[in-house]
Structures are given as structure tokens and as C-alpha cells.
Amino acid sequence: MPEFLELLPPPDALKVLLSHIIPEPQTEQIETTAALGRVTAFSVNAPYSLPTFPRSTVDGYAVRAADTFGASDSLPAYLTLVGEVPMGAPAGLSLTAGQCALIHTGGMLPDRADAVVMVEYSQSARPAEVEVLRAAAPGENVLKVGEDVVAGQEVIPAGVRLRPPEIGGLMALGLNRVSVARRPRVGLLSSGDEVVPPEVELGLGQVRDVNSYSLGALIEQAGGIPVRYGILPDHSEALRVAAARALGDCDVVIITAGSSASSRDLTAAVIDSLGRPGVLVHGVDVRPGKPTILAVCDGKAVIGLPGNPVSALVIAGLFVVPVLRILLGLQAGRPTPRLSACLTTNLPSQAGREDWVAVRLQESPQGYLAEPVFGKSNLIFTLARADGMVRIPPEATGLEAGQVVEVYLS
Amino acid sequence: MPEFLELLPPPDALKVLLSHIIPEPQTEQIETTAALGRVTAFSVNAPYSLPTFPRSTVDGYAVRAADTFGASDSLPAYLTLVGEVPMGAPAGLSLTAGQCALIHTGGMLPDRADAVVMVEYSQSARPAEVEVLRAAAPGENVLKVGEDVVAGQEVIPAGVRLRPPEIGGLMALGLNRVSVARRPRVGLLSSGDEVVPPEVELGLGQVRDVNSYSLGALIEQAGGIPVRYGILPDHSEALRVAAARALGDCDVVIITAGSSASSRDLTAAVIDSLGRPGVLVHGVDVRPGKPTILAVCDGKAVIGLPGNPVSALVIAGLFVVPVLRILLGLQAGRPTPRLSACLTTNLPSQAGREDWVAVRLQESPQGYLAEPVFGKSNLIFTLARADGMVRIPPEATGLEAGQVVEVYLS
């Protein structure tokens, strides 16, 4: 696994990585009230139709539509009022020709009623008599049985991230438990002799571990569980033992290397020793993040990220998040939230390499403006000052001021 | 509070509502590792500068830049190698004229060094002598103290939702606790004699409570805590007692009315009795969701939502989410995720009224296509089948097929 012999473009590198992963889909059944953001393990089929009974969508009179044909302000249809439909109970009524029943929105249609006349289009001069001033078509102001969903119909496919409407839909069907993909566990190891935990006083020459936490938050956001294994010295055996333990416990392992080339080489050698086939890609044609290591060890993704916090987050977005999507069984369907914006300055870039640039968005009368936030990839606050990232594709030699770009929101 | 005497456009209605709310900002200090998605209560200032020491960004030789001026392949600068900078410790070295030190990426610059020459631009024929093949400018390949943040600088403003970069940035500064806005509690009451809890067997004429759960999920997504008070009968006193209890316990109260006009009137009367000034808006010029009730009772927002699940979610997005943003102290800055898409069919609409239409997105070579998902506002699965919503502004009489629209992702 020599570094940088061949730099793969990010999409090709991802394809290589994903092709070697052997996902072991594991599911769990949880309360629907706790399922927001979780991913369906199986498709959900309606146990019965919704609505379960024909319902009125307005306040008015349930009628047999034919009895109202031809009715108008000047020539009302005179119907006999035979009762009122109770809310939350069977209608308990059946209409014969010339009859109607008072009904409220959401009430159940009486037997043989097939339409509802809105109360606004009726009047009543005598008790037990209703004058209908407008004809109703059969089915008018009525929700039919199964108009929302039909018994047996697939209502939520497998691999869908549950949003508020799906949570409501499951409850409408009485499904207060739902099978979802287990959240993948992602082991996080930091290496580098200069890296110390956040809680200690910094000595000269030391920096705090940022990546275990920024990456942990990204993993959480993507639906995984971050498991932190702490900071390992730049020492092959210590790193190997910790990584092997993480690989045993987790579904994915991420090692952020120290900043120096020797620390990265050591990380690559350790990863390669963890299982078959080992390191697949060492070096990706992207900035920031060139010294990325992609490996699969015995079916599980092991990813070596550059130690620079900006590079680590960008690369995790490109490779770790897609791996989590595969492990969660997420369908490709849903689009990534992004915004179109107008670039404020030229962004040069090297042809053949994919670049990601942090931008800050500003509203203007013409729409959003995207202003690059320049900063070296060692500077975490570059990203904290940005709203999202812009991709400069490899075929471009840069982007021009005034160009409309897609901003991927972070 | 007569219904529908004057229908306010949604933005005006929101303005009225927000102008009466008296937010009581409450904060709590939590672990930074648990703070993803939370909103900063105060601005965060850097306790010291980052980096805390001058760092090399490459592997190479720390030099005094002036010693390399004029160096080239044919005329190298010859420097004396005086040592190696250890990682994670003070450099422990000071350079005088003509000296250099081996340094690794992330290592601390020796005293009086002001640049680093990349190892690629050096060679070494004799021990303790380094030939530098290219001139280095002062500051080249060096991160200066404070280049990321300067001591005392505001690094995260108040009212910002914390994302992975901010979590990492806080940890970089050793701030492993952070003050955030307390999550607002939102009381949820469902009324309607036809509504039953999701876990019971449905009788004829009954429907399950959907709104307590779909709205609960929306509230969670927006950063609030849903508190469910169950289903109340269409009975004034029972509803009033439960609503008063919810108002005492929570920061916001939502009552979803039963579907009928009488149930909505009862809800409005109950809300108006809860505190001053009471109902502010009864009826909003929007579809779905016209029979919305907006009230403020003793400083707290109380919102009466239509019982139809689609209306309830749309209106909660328009009014409840902005209230939560105010209570969280969220700055207006961050843009709402949305996508541009090309509408596939004409969408008629009534001039003067704001309409929201559910759409499904499909990718095409020309970009996203937005296909309306038609369905009455009683049908929750209309939203489950959709990727987002399109707004038809009040001044339009509809949107045309082929028009580019903004899709707000749900």
C-alpha cells in the first residue's frame, strides 16, 4: 500500500470501498414515538384501510346524491331530517329516498348516504325538513374507505428515514412499534504524539483532540453511534491492539492519523494488518484530504483520516457518511439539502482534482451569495464560520465570481 | 374572537403572534459531547489563541527564511542541521544564522525560526548539513499563534445551533461544557370525540390520534420537548382544566381541535379563557389550515391547530417552529434547507391566499422535478409520500408546469 502512487477521484474511491463492505443488516423493534430519524428495516404495509369508514369532510347533511339533483336556490330539494350522526360512533342510521341526516366533519356516513351537502347550501324553515339549495355529486365531501391507504398497501418502503409525517402515519395505523435498522457503531481512534484529550491543560507543542468529537457529532447526525477509543501514541503495537478491539466491537473503525507523514504511514500499516483485504485506497484526488486511507478488514470499513480537522470532516462526509447509509440500508431516494447561491469571488482549483471550499451564505435581493471562508485545513474554526461547502469538480480549473453554485449545508 | 371575520396572511399572523410572546430565556450547561443540535445561550469567546504555538504545516526543515533567499536547484543554501523537533513537546531549540532543524507536520517551530522548507525541496549529502533548493518566504508553511482564533475573540455567537465543526472547535479550546438554551416544552392536547389513542382497537366512527405524534416529532426536530396530555372530549371544562395544566408546565401549548366547526369553536373559547390577551388571530389565509387559532396567554403562545393531520403539520411548520426558534434564541442567520426543482404540472390557486402543496422529487438530467402529491388534508400519507412542500404565494393565481420552484424539504 504505497501512498499516492495512484490518486483515485473520490467517487471511484468510494465505489472501491463500498464494493468490499459486507453489510450485516441488524434490526431492532422500537417505540414509534422514539423513531424520528431512524431508518425502516422492512417495508410497512397497511394492516387495514384508512379511513376505516366513509367520513364527511364538512359540516352539513348526509344525503343520497340523487335526491339533490337539480336543486338550486330557487328550486330547493326538500329532504326529511331523520337524525344526527354522533361523533366517534357508528352512524346508526340508514337513509331511504328523500331522507337526510345532520353530520359533522369527520362523522361517519349513514348507510346508503353517498354525499354530504355543506350546511352553507341548506336552510331549514320547518323542523325535520331541510331545503338543499345545490345539487351534490355522489362522493362529494366524502372520504371513501381506503382513500388514504388500502389494506395491504406498502405505506412506507424499507430504508426510509422516518420524518414527522411517517411517525404520524404509523400511529394512524395503530403501529406504535416499528422495526428499524440498528444504529451502526463507529469506533474512533486518534493517533499522534502531539494530541492530548480536551480536558487536560495544554503543554507547549501539544494540541487537543478535535476529531474524536467533531467526527463523533457527524456520525451521530448520520445515524450512527460514535464510540471513542481515545488517543493512541504513534506506536505500532499500541495502535494495532486498540484498533483490533474497536474492529471487534464496532461496525466501522476510523483512525485519525497524526499530522506527520510518518504517523500516516504507521496508521496505514496498522490498518492493513487488521484483516482482509486491508488497504484498498491510499491517497484520494481531493483537497483537502489527499492522504486518506480506505480499507475493508474482514467485511468492515476501516478508514484512515488525515489529522487536520477540516480535512477529517470533509473526508468523513465523503466516505464515512455513505458507509453509514449502506449499513443503515438507506434508500438513495431522498435528496441532500442544498442551496443554490451566487459565488462572490473567483475560486481557482487544479484541474483533475476535486476541491471542497467552505462558504458563508448571505441573503441578497437576488438570492443567496456564497462567500468563501478561506483557511488552512488545520483550522477548525474555518468550518465553524461557514454555512456549508461548495464542490469544485475535477474537470474544472476553478469557479468564477458570479457563477451559481450548489452549497451543501453543514 | 369571531372566526374568519378577517383572514390574515400567514406572515402577518406570525408577526402578531410573536409580538405578544414574552420569552423567558432559560439556559443550562451541558457536556459539549451531548450538545449537537443545541443552541448556544451566550457567545463563546476563545480563552486563549489557537494554535497556542507556531506550528509547521509540512514535514521538512525549520529555517530562518533569510538564510534561504536566492536558493535554487543549481545554487542551494547550505544550512547546519542542529537537531530534530520532538512531537508534542516544546521545540527546545533556538536557531542562529545558517542553522536549521528537522521538523514534522504539527511540530513546534524552534526559537527564531520563521519558515519551514518542505523536505521535497531539500537534500542532504553530508550528515549535519542540509541543502535547501528553494527560497522560503517568512511565514511559509507555518501556522502562526492565533491564526485560527485569537484570545478573547468571539468564536461562536449566541443563538447558534451547534454542528459538528462547532463541537470540534469547543473541544479544541478545552471547553468540554457549554451553555445552551433549555429545550422549550411544548404541551400537546388533542380534542375531538372521534379521536382515540393509537393503541386501542378502532371502533366504527373512530380515528386514531395522529397529531400528538406527528407534531411531537416536528417539535423534537425543531429542538423542543413534546409533552403529551392525551385526548380530551369535546367538553369545555375538561379541555380547559387540561389546557391550564399544560400552560403551567410548558412554554407553548398546542391544542388540535376535532374536525367539526363546533369542536373548533369550543377550542377557541377555551384558549381565550386561559390568560391575557387570549386569542389574537382566528383564521389564517392559507390552505391547508384556514381554521388556525393563534393566541398568547400570559406571555406564552397557545396555538389551536386544525384536526386534519396535513393541515396540522403545515401550520405547525408556519407558526410553532418560529415560536420555538424565538424561545431557543436562534439567530435568523442559517438558511432553511431547500431545493430548486421544476414543476411537472400546473398548480391552480386562489389569488390572495397562500397555498402549500406537497411534492415528490425525482432526479432528471435537467435537475430535480417536483411532482405534486395530491390528497385531501385529512390524509396523513399524502405527506409521507412527499419529499417536501412548495409554497404558492398569495399574489399568484397558481404555478405553471415547467416553472422552477423552491421545495422546502420535510
Coordinates of N, CA and C in Angstrom, one line a residue, chain A residues 33 36 48 50-53 55-57 59 87-90 104-106 108 139 142-144 147-149 153 155-156 162-176 193-195 198-199 202-210 213-218 220-221 228 234 259-262 264 308 313 332-340 360-361 363 368 376 378-388 406 409-410, chain B residues 33 36 48 50-53 55-57 59 87-90 104-106 108 139 142-144 147-149 153 155-156 162-176 193-195 198-199 202-210 213-215 217-218 220-221 228 234 259-262 264 308 313 332-340 360-361 363 368 376 378-388 406 409-410:
Chain A
T33 N -42.8 6.4 18.9 CA -42.5 7.7 19.4 C -41.1 8.0 19.6
L36 N -38.1 8.9 15.4 CA -37.8 10.0 14.5 C -36.4 9.9 14.0
Y48 N -54.8 -2.4 7.6 CA -56.2 -2.3 7.1 C -56.3 -0.9 6.4
L50 N -57.4 2.9 5.4 CA -57.7 4.2 6.1 C -58.4 5.2 5.1
P51 N -59.4 5.9 5.4 CA -60.2 5.7 6.7 C -60.8 4.4 6.7
T52 N -61.2 4.0 7.9 CA -61.9 2.7 8.0 C -63.4 2.7 7.8
F53 N -63.9 3.9 7.7 CA -65.3 4.1 7.4 C -65.5 5.4 6.6
R55 N -66.2 9.0 5.7 CA -66.3 10.1 6.6 C -66.7 11.4 5.8
S56 N -67.4 12.3 6.5 CA -67.7 13.6 6.0 C -66.5 14.5 6.1
T57 N -66.2 15.3 5.1 CA -65.1 16.3 5.2 C -65.7 17.7 5.6
D59 N -69.2 20.1 7.6 CA -70.3 20.1 8.5 C -71.6 20.3 7.6
M87 N -70.6 11.8 16.9 CA -69.1 11.7 16.6 C -68.5 10.5 17.3
G88 N -67.6 9.8 16.7 CA -66.9 8.8 17.3 C -67.7 7.5 17.6
A89 N -68.7 7.3 16.8 CA -69.6 6.2 17.0 C -70.2 5.8 15.6
P90 N -70.7 4.6 15.5 CA -71.3 4.2 14.2 C -72.5 5.2 13.9
H104 N -71.4 16.0 11.2 CA -70.3 16.9 11.4 C -69.0 16.4 10.7
T105 N -68.1 17.3 10.5 CA -66.9 17.0 9.9 C -66.2 15.8 10.6
G106 N -65.9 14.8 9.9 CA -65.2 13.6 10.5 C -66.2 12.6 10.9
M108 N -69.3 9.7 10.6 CA -69.5 8.5 9.7 C -70.7 8.6 8.9
G139 N -70.3 11.1 -3.8 CA -69.0 11.2 -3.3 C -68.5 12.5 -2.9
V142 N -67.0 13.6 0.8 CA -66.9 12.3 1.5 C -65.5 11.8 1.3
L143 N -64.9 11.3 2.4 CA -63.6 10.5 2.3 C -64.1 9.0 2.2
K144 N -63.7 8.4 1.1 CA -64.1 7.0 1.0 C -63.2 6.1 1.8
E147 N -59.3 5.7 1.0 CA -58.8 6.8 0.2 C -57.4 7.2 0.6
D148 N -57.0 7.1 1.9 CA -55.7 7.4 2.3 C -54.8 6.2 1.9
V149 N -55.1 5.0 2.5 CA -54.3 3.8 2.2 C -55.3 2.6 2.2
Q153 N -51.5 -2.4 1.3 CA -50.7 -1.5 0.5 C -49.4 -1.1 1.3
V155 N -47.0 1.3 2.7 CA -47.2 2.7 3.0 C -45.8 3.4 3.3
I156 N -44.9 2.6 3.8 CA -43.5 3.2 4.0 C -42.5 2.1 3.5
L162 N -37.3 8.0 9.0 CA -38.7 8.4 9.4 C -38.7 9.9 9.8
R163 N -39.7 10.6 9.2 CA -39.9 12.0 9.5 C -41.2 12.2 10.2
P164 N -41.6 13.4 10.6 CA -42.9 13.6 11.3 C -44.1 13.0 10.6
P165 N -44.2 13.1 9.3 CA -45.4 12.5 8.6 C -45.5 11.0 8.8
E166 N -44.3 10.3 8.6 CA -44.3 8.9 8.8 C -44.6 8.4 10.2
I167 N -44.1 9.2 11.2 CA -44.4 8.9 12.6 C -45.9 9.0 12.8
G168 N -46.5 10.0 12.2 CA -48.0 10.2 12.3 C -48.7 9.1 11.6
G169 N -48.2 8.7 10.4 CA -48.9 7.7 9.6 C -48.9 6.3 10.3
L170 N -47.7 6.0 10.9 CA -47.7 4.7 11.7 C -48.7 4.7 12.8
M171 N -48.8 5.8 13.5 CA -49.8 5.9 14.6 C -51.2 5.8 14.1
A172 N -51.5 6.4 13.0 CA -52.8 6.4 12.4 C -53.2 4.9 12.1
L173 N -52.2 4.1 11.9 CA -52.5 2.6 11.6 C -52.4 1.8 12.9
G174 N -52.2 2.5 14.0 CA -52.1 1.7 15.3 C -50.7 1.0 15.4
L175 N -49.8 1.4 14.6 CA -48.5 0.7 14.7 C -47.6 1.5 15.6
N176 N -47.7 1.2 16.9 CA -46.9 2.0 17.9 C -45.5 1.4 18.2
D193 N 1.5 11.8 18.6 CA 2.1 12.1 19.9 C 1.8 13.5 20.4
E194 N 1.4 14.3 19.5 CA 1.1 15.7 19.9 C -0.3 15.9 20.4
V195 N -1.1 14.9 20.3 CA -2.6 15.1 20.6 C -2.9 14.7 22.0
P198 N -9.2 16.7 25.5 CA -9.7 18.1 25.7 C -9.6 18.6 27.1
E199 N -9.7 17.7 28.1 CA -9.8 18.1 29.4 C -8.4 18.5 30.1
L202 N -3.0 22.3 28.2 CA -2.1 22.1 27.1 C -0.7 22.4 27.4
G203 N 0.2 21.6 27.1 CA 1.6 21.9 27.2 C 2.1 22.5 25.9
L204 N 3.2 23.1 25.8 CA 3.7 23.7 24.6 C 4.0 22.5 23.6
G205 N 3.6 22.7 22.4 CA 3.8 21.7 21.4 C 2.6 20.7 21.3
Q206 N 1.6 20.8 22.2 CA 0.5 19.9 22.2 C -0.8 20.6 21.6
V207 N -1.6 19.7 21.1 CA -2.9 20.2 20.6 C -4.0 19.2 21.1
R208 N -5.2 19.7 21.3 CA -6.3 18.9 21.8 C -6.9 18.0 20.7
D209 N -7.4 16.9 21.1 CA -8.1 16.0 20.2 C -9.4 16.7 19.8
V210 N -9.5 17.1 18.5 CA -10.7 17.7 18.0 C -11.5 16.6 17.3
Y213 N -14.4 14.3 18.4 CA -15.6 14.9 18.8 C -16.4 15.5 17.6
S214 N -15.6 16.2 16.7 CA -16.3 16.7 15.5 C -16.8 15.5 14.7
L215 N -16.0 14.5 14.6 CA -16.4 13.3 13.8 C -17.5 12.6 14.5
G216 N -17.4 12.5 15.9 CA -18.5 11.9 16.6 C -19.8 12.5 16.4
A217 N -19.8 13.9 16.3 CA -21.1 14.6 16.1 C -21.6 14.3 14.7
L218 N -20.7 14.2 13.7 CA -21.1 13.9 12.3 C -21.7 12.6 12.2
E220 N -23.2 10.9 14.7 CA -24.5 11.0 15.3 C -25.5 11.5 14.3
Q221 N -25.1 12.6 13.7 CA -26.0 13.3 12.7 C -26.4 12.3 11.6
R228 N -15.8 6.2 21.4 CA -14.4 6.8 21.4 C -13.4 5.9 22.1
D234 N 2.0 7.4 18.7 CA 2.5 6.9 17.3 C 3.4 5.7 17.6
S259 N -0.4 14.3 12.3 CA -0.2 15.1 11.1 C 1.0 14.8 10.2
S260 N 2.0 14.1 10.8 CA 3.2 13.9 10.0 C 3.1 12.7 9.1
A261 N 3.9 12.7 8.1 CA 3.9 11.6 7.1 C 4.2 10.3 7.8
S262 N 5.1 10.3 8.8 CA 5.4 9.0 9.4 C 4.2 8.5 10.2
R264 N 1.1 9.0 9.5 CA 0.2 8.4 8.5 C 0.6 7.1 8.0
N308 N -5.7 16.7 10.2 CA -6.2 18.1 10.1 C -7.7 18.1 10.3
L313 N -13.2 16.2 8.6 CA -14.6 16.4 8.5 C -15.1 16.3 7.0
A332 N -31.5 5.4 -1.7 CA -30.9 6.5 -2.3 C -31.8 7.7 -2.5
G333 N -33.1 7.4 -2.5 CA -34.1 8.4 -2.8 C -34.0 9.8 -2.4
R334 N -34.0 10.1 -1.1 CA -34.1 11.4 -0.6 C -32.9 12.3 -1.0
P335 N -33.3 13.5 -1.4 CA -32.2 14.4 -1.9 C -31.5 15.0 -0.7
T336 N -30.2 15.4 -1.0 CA -29.4 16.1 0.0 C -29.8 17.6 0.1
P337 N -30.0 18.1 1.3 CA -30.4 19.5 1.4 C -29.2 20.4 0.9
R338 N -29.5 21.2 -0.1 CA -28.5 22.1 -0.6 C -29.2 23.3 -1.1
L339 N -28.5 24.4 -1.3 CA -29.0 25.7 -1.7 C -28.2 26.1 -2.9
S340 N -28.9 26.8 -3.8 CA -28.2 27.5 -4.9 C -27.8 28.9 -4.4
R360 N -19.7 30.9 3.4 CA -20.7 31.5 4.2 C -21.7 32.1 3.3
L361 N -23.0 31.9 3.7 CA -24.1 32.4 2.9 C -24.6 33.7 3.4
E363 N -27.9 36.5 2.5 CA -29.0 36.8 1.7 C -28.9 38.1 1.0
Y368 N -29.2 34.0 -2.5 CA -28.1 33.8 -1.6 C -26.8 34.1 -2.4
K376 N -6.6 27.5 6.3 CA -5.9 26.2 6.1 C -6.7 25.1 6.7
N378 N -6.0 23.0 8.8 CA -5.7 22.8 10.2 C -6.6 23.6 11.1
L379 N -7.4 24.5 10.5 CA -8.1 25.5 11.4 C -9.6 25.1 11.5
I380 N -10.0 24.5 12.6 CA -11.3 24.0 12.7 C -12.3 25.1 12.6
F381 N -12.0 26.3 13.1 CA -13.0 27.4 13.1 C -13.3 27.9 11.7
T382 N -12.5 27.6 10.7 CA -12.9 27.8 9.3 C -14.2 27.3 9.0
L383 N -14.4 26.0 9.5 CA -15.7 25.4 9.2 C -16.8 25.9 10.1
A384 N -16.5 26.3 11.4 CA -17.5 26.9 12.3 C -18.0 28.2 11.7
R385 N -17.2 28.9 11.0 CA -17.6 30.2 10.4 C -18.4 30.0 9.1
A386 N -18.5 28.8 8.6 CA -19.1 28.5 7.3 C -20.5 27.9 7.4
D387 N -21.3 28.2 6.4 CA -22.7 27.6 6.4 C -22.7 26.2 5.7
G388 N -21.7 26.0 4.8 CA -21.7 24.8 4.0 C -20.5 24.8 3.1
E406 N -23.9 25.1 -6.0 CA -24.7 24.4 -5.1 C -23.9 24.4 -3.7
L409 N -25.2 22.2 2.8 CA -25.3 22.8 4.1 C -24.7 21.8 5.1
S410 N -23.9 22.4 6.0 CA -23.3 21.5 7.1 C -24.0 21.7 8.4
Chain B
T33 N -20.0 17.1 24.4 CA -20.3 15.9 23.6 C -21.8 15.6 23.4
L36 N -24.7 18.5 20.3 CA -25.1 18.5 18.9 C -26.5 19.0 18.7
Y48 N -8.0 31.4 24.9 CA -6.6 31.8 24.5 C -6.6 31.6 23.0
L50 N -5.5 30.1 19.3 CA -5.2 28.8 18.7 C -4.5 29.1 17.3
P51 N -3.5 28.4 16.9 CA -2.7 27.5 17.7 C -2.1 28.3 18.9
T52 N -1.7 27.5 19.9 CA -1.0 28.1 21.1 C 0.5 28.3 20.8
F53 N 1.0 27.7 19.8 CA 2.4 27.8 19.5 C 2.5 27.8 18.0
R55 N 3.3 26.4 14.5 CA 3.3 25.0 14.1 C 3.7 24.9 12.6
S56 N 4.4 23.9 12.3 CA 4.7 23.6 10.9 C 3.5 22.9 10.3
T57 N 3.3 23.2 9.0 CA 2.2 22.5 8.3 C 2.7 21.4 7.4
D59 N 6.2 18.4 6.6 CA 7.4 17.8 7.1 C 8.6 18.4 6.4
M87 N 7.7 15.7 18.7 CA 6.3 16.0 18.6 C 5.7 16.1 20.0
G88 N 4.8 17.0 20.1 CA 4.0 17.1 21.4 C 4.8 17.6 22.5
A89 N 5.9 18.4 22.2 CA 6.7 18.9 23.3 C 7.3 20.2 22.8
P90 N 7.8 21.1 23.7 CA 8.5 22.3 23.2 C 9.6 22.0 22.3
H104 N 8.5 18.0 11.9 CA 7.4 17.2 11.3 C 6.1 18.0 11.3
T105 N 5.2 17.6 10.5 CA 3.9 18.4 10.4 C 3.3 18.5 11.8
G106 N 2.9 19.7 12.2 CA 2.3 19.8 13.5 C 3.3 20.1 14.6
M108 N 6.4 22.1 16.7 CA 6.6 23.5 17.2 C 7.8 24.1 16.6
G139 N 7.3 33.0 7.2 CA 5.9 32.5 7.5 C 5.5 31.4 6.6
V142 N 4.0 27.7 7.9 CA 3.9 27.9 9.3 C 2.5 28.4 9.7
L143 N 1.9 27.8 10.7 CA 0.7 28.3 11.3 C 1.1 29.2 12.5
K144 N 0.7 30.5 12.4 CA 1.1 31.4 13.4 C 0.2 31.2 14.6
E147 N -3.6 32.1 14.5 CA -4.1 32.1 13.1 C -5.5 31.5 13.0
D148 N -5.9 30.6 13.9 CA -7.3 30.0 13.9 C -8.2 31.0 14.7
V149 N -7.9 31.2 15.9 CA -8.6 32.2 16.7 C -7.6 32.9 17.7
Q153 N -11.4 36.5 21.2 CA -12.2 36.6 20.0 C -13.5 35.8 20.2
V155 N -15.9 33.2 19.1 CA -15.7 32.1 18.1 C -17.0 31.5 17.7
I156 N -18.0 31.5 18.6 CA -19.4 31.1 18.3 C -20.3 32.1 18.9
L162 N -25.5 24.2 17.3 CA -24.2 23.6 17.2 C -24.2 22.4 16.2
R163 N -23.2 22.5 15.3 CA -23.0 21.5 14.3 C -21.6 20.8 14.6
P164 N -21.3 19.8 13.8 CA -20.0 19.1 14.1 C -18.8 20.0 14.2
P165 N -18.6 21.0 13.3 CA -17.4 21.9 13.4 C -17.4 22.7 14.7
E166 N -18.6 23.1 15.2 CA -18.6 23.9 16.5 C -18.2 23.0 17.6
I167 N -18.7 21.7 17.6 CA -18.4 20.8 18.7 C -16.9 20.6 18.7
G168 N -16.3 20.4 17.5 CA -14.9 20.2 17.5 C -14.1 21.5 17.9
G169 N -14.6 22.6 17.5 CA -14.0 23.9 17.9 C -14.0 24.1 19.4
L170 N -15.1 23.8 20.0 CA -15.2 23.9 21.5 C -14.2 23.0 22.2
M171 N -14.1 21.8 21.7 CA -13.1 20.9 22.3 C -11.7 21.3 22.0
A172 N -11.4 21.9 20.9 CA -10.1 22.4 20.6 C -9.7 23.4 21.6
L173 N -10.6 24.2 22.2 CA -10.4 25.2 23.2 C -10.5 24.6 24.6
G174 N -10.7 23.3 24.7 CA -10.8 22.7 26.0 C -12.1 23.0 26.7
L175 N -13.1 23.5 25.9 CA -14.4 23.8 26.5 C -15.3 22.6 26.5
N176 N -15.2 21.7 27.4 CA -16.0 20.5 27.3 C -17.3 20.6 28.0
D193 N -64.3 14.1 19.9 CA -65.0 12.9 20.5 C -64.7 11.7 19.6
E194 N -64.2 11.9 18.4 CA -64.0 10.8 17.5 C -62.6 10.3 17.6
V195 N -61.7 11.0 18.4 CA -60.3 10.6 18.4 C -60.0 9.7 19.5
P198 N -53.6 5.7 19.9 CA -53.2 4.8 18.8 C -53.3 3.3 19.3
E199 N -53.2 3.0 20.6 CA -53.0 1.6 21.0 C -54.4 0.9 21.1
L202 N -59.8 0.2 17.0 CA -60.7 1.2 16.4 C -62.2 0.7 16.4
G203 N -63.1 1.5 16.9 CA -64.5 1.3 16.7 C -64.9 2.0 15.5
L204 N -66.1 1.6 14.9 CA -66.6 2.4 13.8 C -66.9 3.8 14.2
G205 N -66.5 4.7 13.3 CA -66.6 6.1 13.6 C -65.5 6.8 14.3
Q206 N -64.5 5.9 14.7 CA -63.4 6.5 15.5 C -62.1 6.6 14.6
V207 N -61.3 7.5 14.9 CA -59.9 7.6 14.3 C -58.9 7.7 15.3
R208 N -57.7 7.3 15.0 CA -56.6 7.4 16.0 C -56.0 8.8 16.0
D209 N -55.5 9.1 17.2 CA -54.8 10.4 17.4 C -53.4 10.3 16.6
V210 N -53.4 11.1 15.6 CA -52.1 11.2 14.7 C -51.3 12.4 15.1
Y213 N -48.5 12.8 17.7 CA -47.3 12.1 17.4 C -46.5 12.8 16.3
S214 N -47.2 13.1 15.2 CA -46.5 13.8 14.1 C -46.0 15.2 14.5
L215 N -46.9 15.9 15.3 CA -46.4 17.2 15.8 C -45.3 17.0 16.9
A217 N -43.0 14.8 16.8 CA -41.8 14.6 16.1 C -41.3 15.9 15.5
L218 N -42.2 16.7 15.0 CA -41.8 18.0 14.4 C -41.2 18.9 15.5
E220 N -39.7 17.9 18.3 CA -38.4 17.3 18.6 C -37.3 17.8 17.6
Q221 N -37.7 17.7 16.3 CA -36.8 18.1 15.2 C -36.5 19.6 15.3
R228 N -47.1 15.2 26.0 CA -48.4 14.8 25.5 C -49.4 14.8 26.7
D234 N -64.8 16.7 23.6 CA -65.3 18.0 23.2 C -66.2 18.5 24.3
S259 N -62.5 17.8 14.2 CA -62.7 18.3 12.9 C -63.9 19.2 12.7
S260 N -64.9 19.1 13.5 CA -66.1 19.9 13.2 C -66.0 21.3 13.7
A261 N -66.8 22.2 13.1 CA -66.8 23.6 13.4 C -67.1 23.8 14.9
S262 N -68.0 23.0 15.5 CA -68.3 23.2 16.9 C -67.1 22.9 17.8
R264 N -64.1 23.2 16.9 CA -63.1 24.3 16.8 C -63.5 25.5 17.6
N308 N -57.2 18.1 11.0 CA -56.7 17.4 9.9 C -55.2 17.3 9.9
L313 N -49.7 19.7 10.4 CA -48.3 19.7 10.2 C -47.8 21.0 9.5
A332 N -31.4 34.5 13.2 CA -32.1 34.2 11.9 C -31.1 33.7 10.9
G333 N -29.8 33.8 11.1 CA -28.8 33.6 10.1 C -28.9 32.3 9.2
R334 N -29.0 31.2 9.8 CA -28.8 30.0 8.9 C -30.0 29.8 8.0
P335 N -29.7 29.5 6.7 CA -30.8 29.3 5.8 C -31.5 28.0 5.9
T336 N -32.8 28.0 5.5 CA -33.6 26.8 5.5 C -33.2 25.9 4.3
P337 N -33.0 24.6 4.6 CA -32.6 23.7 3.5 C -33.8 23.6 2.5
R338 N -33.5 23.9 1.3 CA -34.5 23.7 0.3 C -33.8 23.5 -1.1
L339 N -34.6 23.0 -2.0 CA -34.0 22.6 -3.3 C -34.8 23.3 -4.4
S340 N -34.2 23.7 -5.5 CA -34.9 24.2 -6.6 C -35.3 23.0 -7.5
R360 N -43.3 15.4 -4.6 CA -42.3 14.4 -4.6 C -41.3 14.8 -5.6
L361 N -40.0 14.5 -5.2 CA -38.9 14.9 -6.1 C -38.4 13.7 -6.9
E363 N -35.2 12.9 -9.7 CA -34.0 13.4 -10.4 C -34.1 13.2 -11.9
Y368 N -33.8 18.4 -10.5 CA -35.0 17.8 -9.9 C -36.3 18.2 -10.5
K376 N -56.4 15.0 0.0 CA -57.1 15.9 0.9 C -56.3 16.1 2.2
N378 N -57.0 15.6 5.1 CA -57.3 14.6 6.1 C -56.3 13.4 6.0
L379 N -55.6 13.3 4.9 CA -54.8 12.1 4.6 C -53.4 12.2 4.9
I380 N -53.0 11.6 6.0 CA -51.6 11.8 6.5 C -50.6 11.2 5.5
F381 N -50.9 10.2 4.8 CA -50.0 9.5 4.0 C -49.7 10.4 2.7
T382 N -50.5 11.4 2.4 CA -50.1 12.3 1.4 C -48.7 12.9 1.7
L383 N -48.5 13.3 3.0 CA -47.2 13.9 3.4 C -46.1 12.8 3.4
A384 N -46.5 11.6 3.8 CA -45.5 10.5 3.9 C -44.9 10.2 2.5
R385 N -45.8 10.4 1.5 CA -45.3 10.1 0.1 C -44.6 11.3 -0.5
A386 N -44.5 12.4 0.2 CA -43.9 13.6 -0.4 C -42.5 13.8 0.2
D387 N -41.6 14.5 -0.6 CA -40.3 14.9 -0.1 C -40.3 16.3 0.5
G388 N -41.3 17.1 0.2 CA -41.3 18.4 0.7 C -42.5 19.2 0.3
E406 N -39.1 26.5 -5.4 CA -38.3 26.1 -4.2 C -39.1 25.0 -3.4
L409 N -37.7 21.0 2.1 CA -37.7 19.6 2.4 C -38.3 19.3 3.8
S410 N -39.1 18.2 3.9 CA -39.7 17.9 5.2 C -38.9 16.7 5.8

